[in-house]
């Protein structure tokens, strides 16, 4: 199963009791900021989720990477040092 952006907005809206238009705007701005940071060569780290970054291979080829947090790794049963609750 997967969810699309519209469903994500609906679920978040229900969790925080905010109008879907407000949540949609926040999610859109957040994604735009992540995109801009990556475009400018910066990495983006979201605590308890993971890091997004662009890795340059052989001088010119850029590869998009995602490094999941230890908490996320533990949730999926991957090697993790996370000691808290999943």
mmCIF file of C-alpha atoms in Angstrom:
data_model
loop_
_atom_site.group_PDB
_atom_site.id
_atom_site.type_symbol
_atom_site.label_atom_id
_atom_site.label_comp_id
_atom_site.label_asym_id
_atom_site.label_seq_id
_atom_site.Cartn_x
_atom_site.Cartn_y
_atom_site.Cartn_z
ATOM 1 C CA UNK A 1 0.000 0.000 0.000
ATOM 2 C CA UNK A 2 1.164 3.516 -0.681
ATOM 3 C CA UNK A 3 -0.399 6.904 -0.123
ATOM 4 C CA UNK A 4 -0.257 9.951 -2.327
ATOM 5 C CA UNK A 5 0.280 13.562 -1.316
ATOM 6 C CA UNK A 6 -3.452 14.259 -1.046
ATOM 7 C CA UNK A 7 -3.908 11.355 1.379
ATOM 8 C CA UNK A 8 -0.859 12.423 3.412
ATOM 9 C CA UNK A 9 -2.310 15.932 3.714
ATOM 10 C CA UNK A 10 -5.655 14.498 4.836
ATOM 11 C CA UNK A 11 -4.045 12.268 7.486
ATOM 12 C CA UNK A 12 -1.838 15.039 8.866
ATOM 13 C CA UNK A 13 -4.787 17.427 8.892
ATOM 14 C CA UNK A 14 -6.811 14.967 10.979
ATOM 15 C CA UNK A 15 -3.915 14.404 13.416
ATOM 16 C CA UNK A 16 -3.298 18.085 14.117
ATOM 17 C CA UNK A 17 -6.878 19.317 13.682
ATOM 18 C CA UNK A 18 -5.938 21.939 11.087
ATOM 19 C CA UNK A 19 -7.691 22.710 7.831
ATOM 20 C CA UNK A 20 -6.373 20.667 4.902
ATOM 21 C CA UNK A 21 -5.467 23.870 3.007
ATOM 22 C CA UNK A 22 -3.157 24.963 5.838
ATOM 23 C CA UNK A 23 -1.518 21.536 6.051
ATOM 24 C CA UNK A 24 -1.138 21.406 2.260
ATOM 25 C CA UNK A 25 0.614 24.774 2.262
ATOM 26 C CA UNK A 26 2.988 23.697 5.043
ATOM 27 C CA UNK A 27 3.824 20.431 3.270
ATOM 28 C CA UNK A 28 4.333 22.209 -0.075
ATOM 29 C CA UNK A 29 6.634 24.829 1.456
ATOM 30 C CA UNK A 30 8.562 22.126 3.337
ATOM 31 C CA UNK A 31 9.117 20.102 0.163
ATOM 32 C CA UNK A 32 10.106 23.241 -1.766
ATOM 33 C CA UNK A 33 12.669 24.119 0.906
ATOM 34 C CA UNK A 34 14.136 20.601 0.826
ATOM 35 C CA UNK A 35 14.346 20.830 -2.970
ATOM 36 C CA UNK A 36 16.052 24.239 -2.848
ATOM 37 C CA UNK A 37 18.586 23.060 -0.258
ATOM 38 C CA UNK A 38 19.491 20.022 -2.350
ATOM 39 C CA UNK A 39 19.696 22.170 -5.485
ATOM 40 C CA UNK A 40 22.174 24.445 -3.683
ATOM 41 C CA UNK A 41 24.317 21.485 -2.646
ATOM 42 C CA UNK A 42 23.189 21.391 0.982
ATOM 43 C CA UNK A 43 22.078 18.238 2.754
ATOM 44 C CA UNK A 44 18.848 18.089 4.746
ATOM 45 C CA UNK A 45 18.594 16.150 8.011
ATOM 46 C CA UNK A 46 15.245 15.470 9.639
ATOM 47 C CA UNK A 47 15.667 14.097 13.158
ATOM 48 C CA UNK A 48 14.174 10.615 13.593
ATOM 49 C CA UNK A 49 13.560 10.351 9.844
ATOM 50 C CA UNK A 50 16.810 10.617 7.915
ATOM 51 C CA UNK A 51 19.045 12.706 5.690
ATOM 52 C CA UNK A 52 18.734 13.677 2.043
ATOM 53 C CA UNK A 53 21.806 14.635 0.068
ATOM 54 C CA UNK A 54 23.340 14.761 -3.389
ATOM 55 C CA UNK A 55 26.487 12.722 -3.926
ATOM 56 C CA UNK A 56 28.769 13.606 -6.826
ATOM 57 C CA UNK A 57 30.235 10.545 -8.554
ATOM 58 C CA UNK A 58 33.345 10.734 -10.722
ATOM 59 C CA UNK A 59 33.399 14.491 -10.782
ATOM 60 C CA UNK A 60 30.144 15.248 -12.574
ATOM 61 C CA UNK A 61 27.368 12.674 -12.109
ATOM 62 C CA UNK A 62 25.072 13.569 -9.224
ATOM 63 C CA UNK A 63 23.221 10.875 -7.325
ATOM 64 C CA UNK A 64 20.315 11.579 -4.963
ATOM 65 C CA UNK A 65 20.728 9.735 -1.664
ATOM 66 C CA UNK A 66 18.610 9.127 1.404
ATOM 67 C CA UNK A 67 20.138 7.860 4.622
ATOM 68 C CA UNK A 68 17.408 6.675 7.022
ATOM 69 C CA UNK A 69 17.678 7.519 10.721
ATOM 70 C CA UNK A 70 18.529 4.839 13.261
ATOM 71 C CA UNK A 71 14.924 5.012 14.505
ATOM 72 C CA UNK A 72 13.595 4.328 10.999
ATOM 73 C CA UNK A 73 16.133 1.533 10.508
ATOM 74 C CA UNK A 74 14.976 -0.149 13.721
ATOM 75 C CA UNK A 75 11.316 0.150 12.670
ATOM 76 C CA UNK A 76 12.083 -1.933 9.559
ATOM 77 C CA UNK A 77 14.386 -4.374 11.329
ATOM 78 C CA UNK A 78 17.539 -3.063 9.654
ATOM 79 C CA UNK A 79 20.823 -2.768 11.517
ATOM 80 C CA UNK A 80 20.377 0.014 14.065
ATOM 81 C CA UNK A 81 21.879 1.448 17.221
ATOM 82 C CA UNK A 82 18.585 3.077 18.236
ATOM 83 C CA UNK A 83 17.629 2.202 21.836
ATOM 84 C CA UNK A 84 14.274 4.015 22.197
ATOM 85 C CA UNK A 85 10.776 2.938 21.257
ATOM 86 C CA UNK A 86 9.967 2.321 17.596
#
